[in-house]
mmCIF file of C-alpha atoms in Angstrom:
data_model
loop_
_atom_site.group_PDB
_atom_site.id
_atom_site.type_symbol
_atom_site.label_atom_id
_atom_site.label_comp_id
_atom_site.label_asym_id
_atom_site.label_seq_id
_atom_site.Cartn_x
_atom_site.Cartn_y
_atom_site.Cartn_z
ATOM 1 C CA UNK A 1 -64.870 12.193 21.207
ATOM 2 C CA UNK A 2 -62.633 12.237 24.276
ATOM 3 C CA UNK A 3 -63.920 15.700 25.185
ATOM 4 C CA UNK A 4 -67.559 14.611 24.921
ATOM 5 C CA UNK A 5 -66.832 11.575 27.070
ATOM 6 C CA UNK A 6 -65.079 13.830 29.580
ATOM 7 C CA UNK A 7 -68.085 16.142 29.736
ATOM 8 C CA UNK A 8 -70.408 13.187 30.335
ATOM 9 C CA UNK A 9 -68.084 11.881 33.034
ATOM 10 C CA UNK A 10 -68.099 15.254 34.775
ATOM 11 C CA UNK A 11 -71.887 15.104 34.774
ATOM 12 C CA UNK A 12 -71.756 11.608 36.293
ATOM 13 C CA UNK A 13 -69.229 12.683 38.908
ATOM 14 C CA UNK A 14 -71.309 15.721 39.866
ATOM 15 C CA UNK A 15 -74.789 14.170 39.818
ATOM 16 C CA UNK A 16 -73.948 10.490 40.297
ATOM 17 C CA UNK A 17 -76.665 8.943 42.369
ATOM 18 C CA UNK A 18 -74.267 6.827 44.392
ATOM 19 C CA UNK A 19 -70.686 6.877 45.565
ATOM 20 C CA UNK A 20 -69.937 3.825 43.425
ATOM 21 C CA UNK A 21 -71.090 5.647 40.263
ATOM 22 C CA UNK A 22 -68.757 8.514 41.088
ATOM 23 C CA UNK A 23 -65.878 6.105 41.737
ATOM 24 C CA UNK A 24 -66.388 4.378 38.397
ATOM 25 C CA UNK A 25 -66.628 7.755 36.672
ATOM 26 C CA UNK A 26 -63.332 8.853 38.247
ATOM 27 C CA UNK A 27 -61.679 5.630 37.093
ATOM 28 C CA UNK A 28 -62.946 6.147 33.560
ATOM 29 C CA UNK A 29 -61.803 9.788 33.714
ATOM 30 C CA UNK A 30 -58.276 8.582 34.490
ATOM 31 C CA UNK A 31 -58.492 6.213 31.522
ATOM 32 C CA UNK A 32 -59.649 9.080 29.294
ATOM 33 C CA UNK A 33 -56.750 11.254 30.405
ATOM 34 C CA UNK A 34 -54.380 8.395 29.610
ATOM 35 C CA UNK A 35 -56.032 7.981 26.202
ATOM 36 C CA UNK A 36 -55.674 11.705 25.503
ATOM 37 C CA UNK A 37 -52.009 11.627 26.398
ATOM 38 C CA UNK A 38 -51.595 8.530 24.232
ATOM 39 C CA UNK A 39 -53.186 10.302 21.276
ATOM 40 C CA UNK A 40 -50.822 13.247 21.748
ATOM 41 C CA UNK A 41 -47.812 10.944 22.037
ATOM 42 C CA UNK A 42 -48.822 9.082 18.876
ATOM 43 C CA UNK A 43 -49.455 12.326 17.000
ATOM 44 C CA UNK A 44 -46.092 13.778 17.991
ATOM 45 C CA UNK A 45 -44.319 10.403 17.641
ATOM 46 C CA UNK A 46 -42.796 11.063 21.040
ATOM 47 C CA UNK A 47 -42.325 8.393 23.694
ATOM 48 C CA UNK A 48 -41.711 10.925 26.470
ATOM 49 C CA UNK A 49 -45.260 10.589 27.820
ATOM 50 C CA UNK A 50 -45.242 6.801 28.243
ATOM 51 C CA UNK A 51 -43.949 6.893 31.854
ATOM 52 C CA UNK A 52 -46.514 9.588 32.638
ATOM 53 C CA UNK A 53 -49.258 7.339 31.270
ATOM 54 C CA UNK A 54 -47.952 4.449 33.361
ATOM 55 C CA UNK A 55 -47.959 6.516 36.552
ATOM 56 C CA UNK A 56 -51.480 7.793 35.830
ATOM 57 C CA UNK A 57 -52.682 4.220 35.275
ATOM 58 C CA UNK A 58 -51.169 3.175 38.580
ATOM 59 C CA UNK A 59 -52.730 6.125 40.403
ATOM 60 C CA UNK A 60 -56.117 5.412 38.831
ATOM 61 C CA UNK A 61 -55.944 1.773 39.876
ATOM 62 C CA UNK A 62 -54.892 2.507 43.451
ATOM 63 C CA UNK A 63 -57.522 5.219 43.737
ATOM 64 C CA UNK A 64 -60.244 2.855 42.581
ATOM 65 C CA UNK A 65 -59.107 0.176 45.004
ATOM 66 C CA UNK A 66 -59.023 2.717 47.838
ATOM 67 C CA UNK A 67 -62.527 3.966 47.108
ATOM 68 C CA UNK A 68 -63.815 0.386 46.817
ATOM 69 C CA UNK A 69 -62.315 -0.488 50.199
ATOM 70 C CA UNK A 70 -63.805 2.662 51.712
ATOM 71 C CA UNK A 71 -67.242 1.721 50.390
ATOM 72 C CA UNK A 72 -66.844 -1.873 51.601
ATOM 73 C CA UNK A 73 -65.957 -0.740 55.124
ATOM 74 C CA UNK A 74 -68.730 1.865 55.168
ATOM 75 C CA UNK A 75 -71.393 -0.604 54.033
ATOM 76 C CA UNK A 76 -70.314 -3.367 56.400
ATOM 77 C CA UNK A 77 -73.326 -4.651 58.355
ATOM 78 C CA UNK A 78 -73.415 -3.719 62.020
ATOM 79 C CA UNK A 79 -74.272 -6.153 64.759
ATOM 80 C CA UNK A 80 -77.136 -5.173 67.052
ATOM 81 C CA UNK A 81 -76.982 -5.865 70.796
ATOM 82 C CA UNK A 82 -79.428 -8.739 70.301
ATOM 83 C CA UNK A 83 -76.955 -10.457 67.907
ATOM 84 C CA UNK A 84 -78.770 -9.781 64.628
ATOM 85 C CA UNK A 85 -77.024 -8.001 61.791
ATOM 86 C CA UNK A 86 -78.310 -4.678 60.532
ATOM 87 C CA UNK A 87 -77.912 -4.322 56.753
ATOM 88 C CA UNK A 88 -78.353 -0.767 55.566
#
């Protein structure tokens, strides 16, 4: 199931119609990787991977916040010389 979800996420990342779709897909991909590592850790009954999962969660969160801020700055309305705002 995780592999099928990963394949669908790769499709969304590649053909995503907008940058926001790709950002959400990357965030979900990080969550899937964490889930896969969690399944392996539970199967092996090994707690070695827990810090790795924590670091991946942190990186996924900071990456999502960074992309969201990039999109917010990019889509900020510009002010025309006549004082009106241009929303694109």
